[in-house]
């Protein structure tokens, strides 16, 4: 994996996590991921 350098920011890190989860099929889309994250923030 060429992308394993330190993330520049939390946003950079979250973008990578989101791309990986979508690639792995855990989320259908960016929108689904954001909806999931907003539910977590409410807890």
JSON list of C-alpha atoms in Angstrom, two decimals:
[
{"chain": "A", "resi": 1, "resn": "UNK", "atom": "CA", "xyz": [0.00, 0.00, 0.00]},
{"chain": "A", "resi": 2, "resn": "UNK", "atom": "CA", "xyz": [1.61, 3.23, -1.17]},
{"chain": "A", "resi": 3, "resn": "UNK", "atom": "CA", "xyz": [-0.71, 5.31, 0.99]},
{"chain": "A", "resi": 4, "resn": "UNK", "atom": "CA", "xyz": [0.60, 4.39, 4.44]},
{"chain": "A", "resi": 5, "resn": "UNK", "atom": "CA", "xyz": [2.32, 7.69, 5.29]},
{"chain": "A", "resi": 6, "resn": "UNK", "atom": "CA", "xyz": [1.03, 9.63, 8.29]},
{"chain": "A", "resi": 7, "resn": "UNK", "atom": "CA", "xyz": [-2.26, 11.41, 7.62]},
{"chain": "A", "resi": 8, "resn": "UNK", "atom": "CA", "xyz": [-2.02, 15.20, 7.52]},
{"chain": "A", "resi": 9, "resn": "UNK", "atom": "CA", "xyz": [-5.24, 15.73, 9.45]},
{"chain": "A", "resi": 10, "resn": "UNK", "atom": "CA", "xyz": [-8.23, 13.93, 10.91]},
{"chain": "A", "resi": 11, "resn": "UNK", "atom": "CA", "xyz": [-10.11, 14.74, 7.69]},
{"chain": "A", "resi": 12, "resn": "UNK", "atom": "CA", "xyz": [-7.35, 13.11, 5.63]},
{"chain": "A", "resi": 13, "resn": "UNK", "atom": "CA", "xyz": [-7.49, 10.04, 7.86]},
{"chain": "A", "resi": 14, "resn": "UNK", "atom": "CA", "xyz": [-11.29, 9.81, 7.66]},
{"chain": "A", "resi": 15, "resn": "UNK", "atom": "CA", "xyz": [-11.16, 10.10, 3.86]},
{"chain": "A", "resi": 16, "resn": "UNK", "atom": "CA", "xyz": [-8.83, 7.10, 3.75]},
{"chain": "A", "resi": 17, "resn": "UNK", "atom": "CA", "xyz": [-10.98, 5.11, 6.16]},
{"chain": "A", "resi": 18, "resn": "UNK", "atom": "CA", "xyz": [-14.08, 5.93, 4.12]},
{"chain": "A", "resi": 19, "resn": "UNK", "atom": "CA", "xyz": [-12.46, 4.88, 0.81]},
{"chain": "A", "resi": 20, "resn": "UNK", "atom": "CA", "xyz": [-11.23, 1.62, 2.35]},
{"chain": "A", "resi": 21, "resn": "UNK", "atom": "CA", "xyz": [-14.62, 0.73, 3.86]},
{"chain": "A", "resi": 22, "resn": "UNK", "atom": "CA", "xyz": [-16.41, 1.46, 0.57]},
{"chain": "A", "resi": 23, "resn": "UNK", "atom": "CA", "xyz": [-13.82, -0.62, -1.34]},
{"chain": "A", "resi": 24, "resn": "UNK", "atom": "CA", "xyz": [-14.33, -3.48, 1.12]},
{"chain": "A", "resi": 25, "resn": "UNK", "atom": "CA", "xyz": [-18.09, -3.30, 0.54]},
{"chain": "A", "resi": 26, "resn": "UNK", "atom": "CA", "xyz": [-19.06, -2.32, 4.09]},
{"chain": "A", "resi": 27, "resn": "UNK", "atom": "CA", "xyz": [-20.72, 0.86, 2.83]},
{"chain": "A", "resi": 28, "resn": "UNK", "atom": "CA", "xyz": [-22.44, 1.43, -0.51]},
{"chain": "A", "resi": 29, "resn": "UNK", "atom": "CA", "xyz": [-21.49, 5.08, -0.84]},
{"chain": "A", "resi": 30, "resn": "UNK", "atom": "CA", "xyz": [-19.95, 8.15, 0.75]},
{"chain": "A", "resi": 31, "resn": "UNK", "atom": "CA", "xyz": [-23.46, 9.28, 1.72]},
{"chain": "A", "resi": 32, "resn": "UNK", "atom": "CA", "xyz": [-24.14, 6.06, 3.64]},
{"chain": "A", "resi": 33, "resn": "UNK", "atom": "CA", "xyz": [-20.81, 6.43, 5.46]},
{"chain": "A", "resi": 34, "resn": "UNK", "atom": "CA", "xyz": [-21.59, 10.04, 6.44]},
{"chain": "A", "resi": 35, "resn": "UNK", "atom": "CA", "xyz": [-25.04, 9.04, 7.73]},
{"chain": "A", "resi": 36, "resn": "UNK", "atom": "CA", "xyz": [-23.42, 6.34, 9.85]},
{"chain": "A", "resi": 37, "resn": "UNK", "atom": "CA", "xyz": [-20.84, 8.80, 11.21]},
{"chain": "A", "resi": 38, "resn": "UNK", "atom": "CA", "xyz": [-23.50, 11.34, 12.12]},
{"chain": "A", "resi": 39, "resn": "UNK", "atom": "CA", "xyz": [-25.34, 8.66, 14.12]},
{"chain": "A", "resi": 40, "resn": "UNK", "atom": "CA", "xyz": [-22.14, 7.90, 16.04]},
{"chain": "A", "resi": 41, "resn": "UNK", "atom": "CA", "xyz": [-21.58, 11.59, 16.84]},
{"chain": "A", "resi": 42, "resn": "UNK", "atom": "CA", "xyz": [-25.04, 11.80, 18.47]},
{"chain": "A", "resi": 43, "resn": "UNK", "atom": "CA", "xyz": [-24.16, 9.10, 21.00]}
]
